[in-house]
Tab-separated table of C-alpha atoms and ligand atoms in Angstrom:
chain	number	residue	atom	x	y	z
A	1	MET	CA	-6.200	1.517	25.532
A	2	THR	CA	-6.718	-1.842	24.036
A	3	ALA	CA	-4.196	-4.209	25.134
A	4	GLU	CA	-1.704	-5.127	22.820
A	5	ALA	CA	-2.131	-8.669	23.405
A	6	GLU	CA	-5.575	-8.915	22.097
A	7	LEU	CA	-3.936	-8.136	18.841
A	8	VAL	CA	-0.735	-9.946	18.906
A	9	ALA	CA	-0.867	-13.961	18.904
A	10	PRO	CA	0.670	-15.429	22.452
A	11	GLY	CA	3.723	-15.476	22.683
A	12	ALA	CA	4.478	-13.810	18.948
A	13	HIS	CA	7.653	-12.027	18.174
A	14	LEU	CA	8.617	-10.046	15.308
A	15	GLU	CA	10.538	-12.267	13.061
A	16	ARG	CA	12.673	-11.065	10.290
A	17	VAL	CA	12.120	-13.261	7.455
A	18	TRP	CA	14.931	-11.513	4.724
A	19	THR	CA	17.623	-9.086	4.883
A	20	GLY	CA	19.596	-7.512	2.370
A	21	GLY	CA	17.370	-4.730	0.139
A	22	SER	CA	17.241	-1.112	-0.226
A	23	TRP	CA	13.865	0.804	0.916
A	24	GLY	CA	11.230	-2.217	0.535
A	25	GLU	CA	8.034	-1.471	-0.390
A	26	GLY	CA	4.557	-2.196	-2.023
A	27	PRO	CA	3.781	-5.651	0.081
A	28	VAL	CA	0.905	-7.693	-1.140
A	29	TRP	CA	0.112	-11.668	-0.318
A	30	LEU	CA	-0.644	-13.791	-2.853
A	31	PRO	CA	-2.935	-16.817	-2.013
A	32	GLN	CA	-2.672	-18.768	-4.945
A	33	THR	CA	1.154	-19.519	-4.146
A	34	GLN	CA	1.352	-18.679	-0.275
A	35	SER	CA	4.474	-16.074	-1.250
A	36	LEU	CA	4.676	-12.477	-0.422
A	37	ARG	CA	5.734	-10.213	-2.943
A	38	TRP	CA	7.066	-6.534	-2.553
A	39	SER	CA	9.133	-3.842	-4.456
A	40	GLU	CA	12.784	-2.687	-3.607
A	41	ILE	CA	12.354	0.696	-5.198
A	42	PRO	CA	16.043	1.833	-5.527
A	43	GLY	CA	17.004	-1.617	-6.683
A	44	ASN	CA	14.207	-1.568	-9.237
A	45	ARG	CA	13.357	-5.119	-8.627
A	46	ILE	CA	10.410	-6.914	-7.352
A	47	TYR	CA	10.992	-9.567	-4.620
A	48	GLU	CA	8.892	-12.659	-3.338
A	49	TYR	CA	8.966	-14.459	-0.290
A	50	ASP	CA	8.078	-18.363	-0.245
A	51	SER	CA	6.487	-18.782	3.121
A	52	LEU	CA	6.329	-22.675	2.405
A	53	SER	CA	10.359	-23.007	1.688
A	54	GLY	CA	11.093	-19.730	3.080
A	55	ARG	CA	13.251	-18.762	0.395
A	56	THR	CA	13.107	-15.446	-1.250
A	57	ARG	CA	13.889	-15.221	-4.769
A	58	VAL	CA	14.090	-11.853	-7.443
A	59	HIS	CA	10.556	-12.196	-8.954
A	60	ARG	CA	11.518	-9.572	-11.728
A	61	GLN	CA	14.134	-6.673	-12.467
A	62	ASN	CA	14.239	-3.420	-14.195
A	63	VAL	CA	10.634	-2.985	-13.438
A	64	GLU	CA	10.527	0.643	-13.645
A	65	PHE	CA	10.235	1.499	-10.125
A	66	THR	CA	7.478	-0.238	-8.716
A	67	ASN	CA	5.728	0.731	-5.560
A	68	GLY	CA	2.419	-0.251	-3.997
A	69	ARG	CA	0.496	-3.066	-5.203
A	70	THR	CA	-2.590	-5.081	-3.968
A	71	LEU	CA	-5.180	-7.590	-5.671
A	72	ASP	CA	-8.449	-6.337	-8.089
A	73	LEU	CA	-11.253	-8.543	-7.301
A	74	ALA	CA	-10.125	-11.578	-9.840
A	75	GLY	CA	-7.084	-11.923	-7.874
A	76	ARG	CA	-4.694	-10.125	-10.274
A	77	VAL	CA	-1.897	-7.919	-9.113
A	78	VAL	CA	-2.149	-4.301	-9.731
A	79	GLN	CA	0.364	-2.062	-8.994
A	80	CYS	CA	2.228	1.706	-9.059
A	81	SER	CA	4.974	2.119	-11.752
A	82	HIS	CA	7.072	5.173	-10.780
A	83	GLY	CA	9.012	4.992	-13.741
A	84	ARG	CA	6.046	4.045	-16.209
A	85	ARG	CA	4.024	6.945	-14.425
A	86	CYS	CA	1.353	4.366	-14.384
A	87	VAL	CA	-1.280	1.981	-12.611
A	88	GLU	CA	-0.469	-1.248	-14.118
A	89	VAL	CA	-2.142	-4.925	-13.985
A	90	GLU	CA	0.064	-8.141	-14.679
A	91	ILE	CA	-1.232	-10.667	-17.064
A	92	ASP	CA	0.398	-13.774	-17.805
A	93	GLY	CA	3.361	-12.755	-15.696
A	94	GLU	CA	3.585	-9.422	-17.710
A	95	PRO	CA	2.562	-5.912	-16.655
A	96	ALA	CA	0.173	-3.962	-18.737
A	97	THR	CA	-0.598	-0.324	-18.419
A	98	LEU	CA	-4.095	0.398	-17.327
A	99	VAL	CA	-3.681	4.407	-16.814
A	100	ASP	CA	-0.834	7.032	-17.167
A	101	HIS	CA	-2.772	10.113	-17.812
A	102	TRP	CA	-5.278	12.298	-16.446
A	103	ARG	CA	-6.569	14.140	-19.684
A	104	GLU	CA	-3.709	15.303	-21.577
A	105	HIS	CA	-1.415	15.306	-18.422
A	106	ARG	CA	0.568	12.386	-17.617
A	107	LEU	CA	0.400	11.106	-13.920
A	108	ASN	CA	3.198	12.241	-11.507
A	109	SER	CA	4.204	8.570	-9.954
A	110	PRO	CA	1.545	6.618	-8.405
A	111	ASN	CA	2.537	5.532	-5.033
A	112	ASP	CA	-0.138	3.166	-3.494
A	113	VAL	CA	-3.198	1.559	-4.582
A	114	VAL	CA	-6.523	-0.053	-3.373
A	115	VAL	CA	-9.467	-1.598	-5.367
A	116	ALA	CA	-12.605	-1.358	-3.576
A	117	SER	CA	-15.437	-4.019	-4.271
A	118	ASP	CA	-17.077	-2.176	-6.944
A	119	ALA	CA	-13.981	-3.136	-9.090
A	120	ALA	CA	-12.608	0.695	-8.906
A	121	ILE	CA	-9.160	1.450	-8.417
A	122	TRP	CA	-8.077	4.325	-6.344
A	123	PHE	CA	-4.371	5.385	-5.933
A	124	THR	CA	-2.716	8.264	-4.614
A	125	ASP	CA	-0.021	10.075	-7.003
A	126	PRO	CA	2.606	11.978	-5.311
A	127	PRO	CA	5.819	13.032	-7.088
A	128	TYR	CA	8.642	10.865	-5.645
A	129	GLY	CA	9.150	8.748	-8.848
A	130	ILE	CA	10.305	12.375	-10.590
A	131	THR	CA	11.587	13.678	-7.823
A	132	GLU	CA	13.723	11.248	-6.350
A	133	PRO	CA	16.638	10.403	-8.797
A	134	ASP	CA	17.196	6.717	-7.292
A	135	GLU	CA	13.168	6.163	-7.238
A	136	GLY	CA	12.352	6.450	-10.814
A	137	HIS	CA	13.196	9.486	-13.566
A	138	PRO	CA	13.187	13.054	-13.614
A	139	GLY	CA	10.085	14.510	-14.790
A	140	SER	CA	7.325	17.497	-13.929
A	141	MET	CA	4.267	17.478	-12.448
A	142	GLU	CA	1.942	18.083	-15.614
A	143	TYR	CA	-1.191	18.199	-14.013
A	144	GLY	CA	-0.405	20.734	-11.171
A	145	GLY	CA	-1.050	18.948	-8.019
A	146	CYS	CA	-0.849	15.921	-6.050
A	147	TRP	CA	-3.913	14.169	-6.304
A	148	VAL	CA	-5.754	10.494	-5.362
A	149	PHE	CA	-7.281	9.356	-8.429
A	150	ARG	CA	-10.653	6.601	-8.921
A	151	TYR	CA	-9.899	4.508	-11.972
A	152	GLN	CA	-13.284	2.306	-13.351
A	153	PRO	CA	-11.436	-0.058	-15.470
A	154	GLU	CA	-14.837	-1.165	-17.187
A	155	SER	CA	-15.242	2.120	-18.575
A	156	ALA	CA	-11.426	3.182	-18.456
A	157	THR	CA	-12.230	6.354	-16.843
A	158	LEU	CA	-10.566	8.098	-14.275
A	159	GLU	CA	-11.557	10.884	-12.053
A	160	PRO	CA	-9.734	13.056	-9.309
A	161	ALA	CA	-11.469	11.817	-5.834
A	162	ILE	CA	-9.490	13.894	-3.601
A	163	THR	CA	-7.364	17.400	-4.153
A	164	ASP	CA	-6.702	18.634	-1.149
A	165	LEU	CA	-3.758	16.874	0.156
A	166	GLN	CA	-0.078	17.745	-0.708
A	167	ARG	CA	1.780	14.357	-0.522
A	168	PRO	CA	-0.700	11.651	-0.639
A	169	ASN	CA	0.707	8.234	0.070
A	170	GLY	CA	-0.782	5.127	1.928
A	171	LEU	CA	-4.390	4.590	1.523
A	172	ALA	CA	-7.440	2.345	2.778
A	173	PHE	CA	-11.020	1.851	3.033
A	174	SER	CA	-12.515	1.135	6.165
A	175	PRO	CA	-14.500	-2.515	6.203
A	176	ASP	CA	-17.483	-0.646	4.692
A	177	GLU	CA	-15.950	1.111	2.594
A	178	SER	CA	-17.695	4.418	4.050
A	179	LEU	CA	-14.751	6.047	4.857
A	180	LEU	CA	-11.198	6.375	2.709
A	181	TYR	CA	-8.008	6.627	5.003
A	182	VAL	CA	-5.286	8.721	3.106
A	183	SER	CA	-1.908	9.674	4.614
A	184	ASP	CA	0.266	12.804	3.898
A	185	THR	CA	3.477	12.309	3.867
A	186	VAL	CA	4.380	16.099	3.295
A	187	ASP	CA	6.164	16.255	6.470
A	188	THR	CA	8.056	13.164	7.538
A	189	ALA	CA	8.464	13.765	10.933
A	190	ARG	CA	4.625	14.225	11.784
A	191	GLY	CA	2.797	10.889	10.047
A	192	LEU	CA	-0.757	12.394	9.135
A	193	ILE	CA	-3.724	10.628	8.277
A	194	ARG	CA	-6.848	12.134	6.854
A	195	VAL	CA	-10.393	10.328	6.495
A	196	TYR	CA	-13.002	11.142	3.818
A	197	ASP	CA	-16.859	10.168	3.378
A	198	VAL	CA	-17.340	7.653	0.491
A	199	SER	CA	-20.217	7.693	-1.464
A	200	HIS	CA	-19.992	5.763	-4.520
A	201	THR	CA	-17.531	7.625	-7.344
A	202	THR	CA	-16.723	10.537	-4.557
A	203	ALA	CA	-14.608	10.838	-1.513
A	204	SER	CA	-15.707	14.132	0.596
A	205	ASN	CA	-15.573	16.064	3.871
A	206	GLY	CA	-11.687	15.611	4.481
A	207	ARG	CA	-10.842	15.905	8.049
A	208	ASP	CA	-7.616	14.859	10.310
A	209	PHE	CA	-7.821	11.706	11.310
A	210	ALA	CA	-4.698	10.845	13.127
A	211	THR	CA	-1.162	12.195	13.784
A	212	VAL	CA	1.496	8.872	13.974
A	213	LEU	CA	4.723	9.865	15.799
A	214	PRO	CA	7.715	9.041	14.622
A	215	GLY	CA	6.250	9.592	11.383
A	216	CYS	CA	5.609	8.631	9.123
A	217	SER	CA	2.585	7.077	7.755
A	218	ASP	CA	3.598	5.761	4.415
A	219	GLY	CA	1.694	2.627	4.213
A	220	PHE	CA	-1.261	1.290	5.777
A	221	ARG	CA	-3.930	-1.376	6.394
A	222	VAL	CA	-7.353	-1.510	7.984
A	223	ASP	CA	-8.126	-5.013	9.636
A	224	VAL	CA	-11.569	-6.087	10.124
A	225	ALA	CA	-12.399	-4.621	13.163
A	226	GLY	CA	-11.704	-1.057	11.602
A	227	ARG	CA	-8.485	-0.698	13.230
A	228	ILE	CA	-5.292	1.137	11.126
A	229	TRP	CA	-2.072	-0.764	11.109
A	230	THR	CA	0.170	1.757	9.892
A	231	SER	CA	3.679	2.221	9.451
A	232	SER	CA	5.852	4.606	11.204
A	233	LEU	CA	9.840	5.822	11.707
A	234	ASP	CA	10.366	3.203	14.602
A	235	SER	CA	7.342	0.482	14.723
A	236	VAL	CA	4.159	-0.586	13.456
A	237	GLN	CA	1.231	1.216	15.409
A	238	VAL	CA	-2.277	0.270	15.686
A	239	LEU	CA	-5.070	2.976	15.333
A	240	SER	CA	-8.643	2.247	16.834
A	241	PRO	CA	-11.546	3.249	13.858
A	242	GLN	CA	-11.855	6.560	16.261
A	243	GLY	CA	-7.753	7.662	15.796
A	244	ARG	CA	-6.690	6.238	19.182
A	245	LEU	CA	-3.112	4.335	19.591
A	246	VAL	CA	-3.956	1.124	20.933
A	247	ALA	CA	-1.167	-0.723	20.094
A	248	ARG	CA	2.681	-0.487	18.773
A	249	ILE	CA	5.087	-3.217	17.323
A	250	PRO	CA	8.789	-2.114	17.588
A	251	VAL	CA	10.629	-2.647	14.606
A	252	PRO	CA	14.554	-2.020	14.350
A	253	GLU	CA	14.415	-0.073	10.998
A	254	LYS	CA	11.979	2.357	9.458
A	255	VAL	CA	8.919	0.773	8.347
A	256	SER	CA	7.498	1.599	5.049
A	257	ASN	CA	4.117	-0.644	4.578
A	258	LEU	CA	2.669	-3.904	5.595
A	259	CYS	CA	-0.045	-6.398	4.656
A	260	PHE	CA	-1.548	-9.162	5.936
A	261	GLY	CA	-1.380	-12.680	4.886
A	262	GLY	CA	-0.562	-16.312	5.581
A	263	PRO	CA	-3.003	-19.308	5.428
A	264	ASP	CA	-5.609	-17.826	7.834
A	265	GLY	CA	-4.934	-14.146	6.619
A	266	THR	CA	-3.161	-13.339	10.408
A	267	ASP	CA	0.181	-12.821	9.585
A	268	LEU	CA	1.258	-9.043	9.665
A	269	TYR	CA	4.272	-8.678	7.009
A	270	VAL	CA	6.015	-5.768	7.227
A	271	THR	CA	8.557	-3.850	4.807
A	272	ALA	CA	11.509	-1.673	5.898
A	273	SER	CA	14.305	-0.225	5.232
A	274	THR	CA	16.372	-3.397	4.043
A	275	SER	CA	14.463	-5.762	5.617
A	276	LEU	CA	10.781	-8.233	5.539
A	277	TYR	CA	9.638	-8.931	8.736
A	278	ARG	CA	6.539	-11.236	9.936
A	279	ILE	CA	4.759	-11.381	13.205
A	280	ARG	CA	1.449	-13.183	14.120
A	281	THR	CA	-1.590	-11.428	14.625
A	282	LEU	CA	-5.335	-12.317	16.162
A	283	THR	CA	-6.818	-10.259	13.179
A	284	THR	CA	-6.908	-9.875	9.444
A	285	ASP	CA	-7.391	-7.429	6.826
A	286	ALA	CA	-10.651	-6.009	5.923
A	287	THR	CA	-10.524	-7.499	2.535
A	288	TRP	CA	-9.583	-10.817	3.706
A	289	ALA	CA	-12.451	-12.821	2.669
A	290	ARG	CA	-12.432	-11.392	-0.676
A	291	THR	CA	-8.461	-12.032	-1.105
A	292	ALA	CA	-8.910	-15.257	0.121
A	293	ALA	CA	-11.795	-15.890	-2.569
A	294	GLY	CA	-9.738	-14.593	-5.649
A	295	LYS	CA	-7.469	-17.717	-5.058
A	296	THR	CA	-10.349	-19.872	-6.812
A	297	SER	CA	-11.162	-17.301	-9.329
B	301	MG	MG1	3.665	4.890	-0.383
C-alpha cells in the first residue's frame, strides 16, 4: 500500500473552510480569481470561496439546480443544470445552454461533466433532477435510459457514448485520456466505478474498476499519476491506477465531490453535506497544466 504520507503534504490536516450549506456539489477551481466555486443543489444557489480573503459568498441564486462543473479549454465554466436539464457554459457571467436534447428527447438531468483535450464535453445524465423534489423539477425520462454523452461544441453534435450504466454520475479521464472512469450510483451503499477504453469519439469495453466502501463514488478526479481521488460516505479515498485503495482521508460528513486547486494546484477541495473542506496534497489534477493555461487565455 502506498503510504498516505506520499499523497498528503507533511503536517497537513483536513481544514473546514466553510459550513452552513445543504448538499454541496460540483466544485471547480477558478485560477483567474483563486477561488473555488460549487453548487448547493437543494438551496438552488452557487457559492464561491475566495482563497485570498478566506471569505465565502453567494455567487448566484435561483440557478436552476446546478450540479457538476469544470472548465473548458478557454477557461470558461461548463456546468450541469438539473432544472434546465442541460449542460451550459458561462459567458460574461450568464449561463448559456449548450445542449439539452438528444434527438427530440429532453435530457434527464446532467450531473457531472469533463472536457477532453479535443474540446469535446462528456457528461453523465442520471435522473436525480427529475426524481428528487429538492434537486430540480419533476419530469419523465424521455429517451428511456441514463447515458453518458459526448457533445462536440464545434459541430453541435451529441452522441451517446455509454449506455450500459443505471445511474452514471462522476466521471474523469486517465491522464492520457485512453481511459474514462464513470461511477454508477444506483447502489448508494457500494460505490461502483467502471472503466472504459476511449478511442476519439467512442468509449467501449466497459468493465468494473473498483468498489468504494462505504459508498458512494458520487464525484472524483484523477491526478497526474493516474490515481483516482473519490468521494465516499465517510472519506476521500485514493485508488491506484489498478483500482487498489492506497489512502483514505476521513471526513466528518458525507462527501459528494472534490477537485484540486490552489496556487499550484495541490490543494484538494472537498464538498460534503454541509461544508467545504481543504487539505494540502503532494499531487495535482491530471488536467492541471491545461487549467492553469486557461488562466491567461
Ligand atoms: Mg454527482
